[in-house]
Amino acid sequence: MKYDITSLKLADTGRRNVEWAERRMPVVRKIRERFAREKPLKGVRIAGCLHITPETANLARALVAGGAQLALCASNPLSTQDDCAAALVKHFKVAVFARKAVDRKGYYEHINAALDFRPQITIDDGADLVSTLHSERLDVMSNVLGGMEETTTGIVRLRAMAKAGALRYPIIAVNDAHTKYLFDNRYGTGQSTVDGIVRATNTLLAGKNIVCAGYGWCGRGFAMRARGLGAHVIVTEVNHLRAIEATMDGFAVMPMKAAAKIGDVFCTLTGDINVVRKEHFRAMKDGAIVCNSGHFNVEIDIEGLKSIAARVERATRPNLVGYVMKDGRTIYLLAEGRLVNLACAEGHPAEVMDMSFATQSLATEYVYRSHYKLRPEVIDVPQEVEDWISRTKLQTMGIHIDTLTEEQKKYLGAWQEGT
Ligand code: ADE
């Protein structure tokens, strides 16, 4: 089996971390047990471009138990946990091409190595695998039956491809399932983004002005958790409805230009480019901390920041670089503007990834079973998959709920009864 990782020696530590995550991923575990009995993916070649974490390793174990042959590459150069990559190779029979902190060239070499595996199914987080496949690796396209996409940014890219008539095979929008975005994007990003900022800086959030750029599900989660720690949260938005929602949720809403003057910590979660740029850096206070929790490192104009800095100061802490302005102010950038939650912390906790990766596992089974009747477009996760996952997750949490009585069902199905 081919692979390219930092060191196989890390495999036993990695395995312990994978098992620690597994304890908190009971839904994926149940799927793995069924897959091991039924082998719905027998002999199917799958390539995944995902963050290489213990949670991803548990998704990998479920797919391998189902009979799949799996190659994994990283979906971000800084998110790979090298011990986990080693465990996947040594203990879980997965061909991994990922090293933490590879450069751009290495990152794309790894994507190409996963494509050399001639996948029949692709699993993406950000659509780099699909976009490389469609632009540079048409030689392996004929094998592909279908795929899945994990994140909002990837779905935006895929919808643009589908609209342009460029998408060549069906892709299931895992991100858009309720079992994914309501929990992973909100509670996962909320907690792990705060975790990343705190691990990188050890700054106190209580009493600080924290600027949250973007009030989608990730922004909502981050704003909520930052407020929980006592920060004054300011939201910036371009969408009227979301701005109203943020206001009614009790946050201050203002343009970035105004927020720039008063913010202590800035975090972008928008999916768009250059959300924080030169005009904002010029207005920031000395010591301002800037980071990104959106998928790509495009939300902060780093080139612009460099261009107005007199010098760059590598701070004493990892993942933290100070840009010293000509007027003496220093602006601190975390993790080169890459995903702060995965680069400075460990990504979303296993409990939410349990639902996301249960959705991925069952969507993989679905796309393999149904590919012949699906068109090359972005497709929703089937409702019965979402229903099974939410029911099972609740059961594993030990929570019981009411069921509709026959009378209630009848009432809900009727239109005649009013006041
Ligand atoms: N995306 C965000 N957090 C993650 C995690 N822990 N594992 C895989 N992908 C993630």
Coordinates of C-alpha atoms in Angstrom, one line a residue, residues 9 75 127 143 150 183 249-250 294 324 402:
K9 CA 6.2 5.8 14.7
S75 CA -8.3 19.1 2.8
A127 CA -14.2 20.5 -3.3
N143 CA -14.3 5.4 -13.0
E150 CA -18.8 18.0 3.5
F183 CA -24.8 20.8 14.8
D249 CA -30.2 37.7 19.0
G250 CA -28.7 40.6 21.0
G294 CA -13.9 29.8 7.1
V324 CA 4.3 45.6 13.0
D402 CA -43.1 12.1 23.0

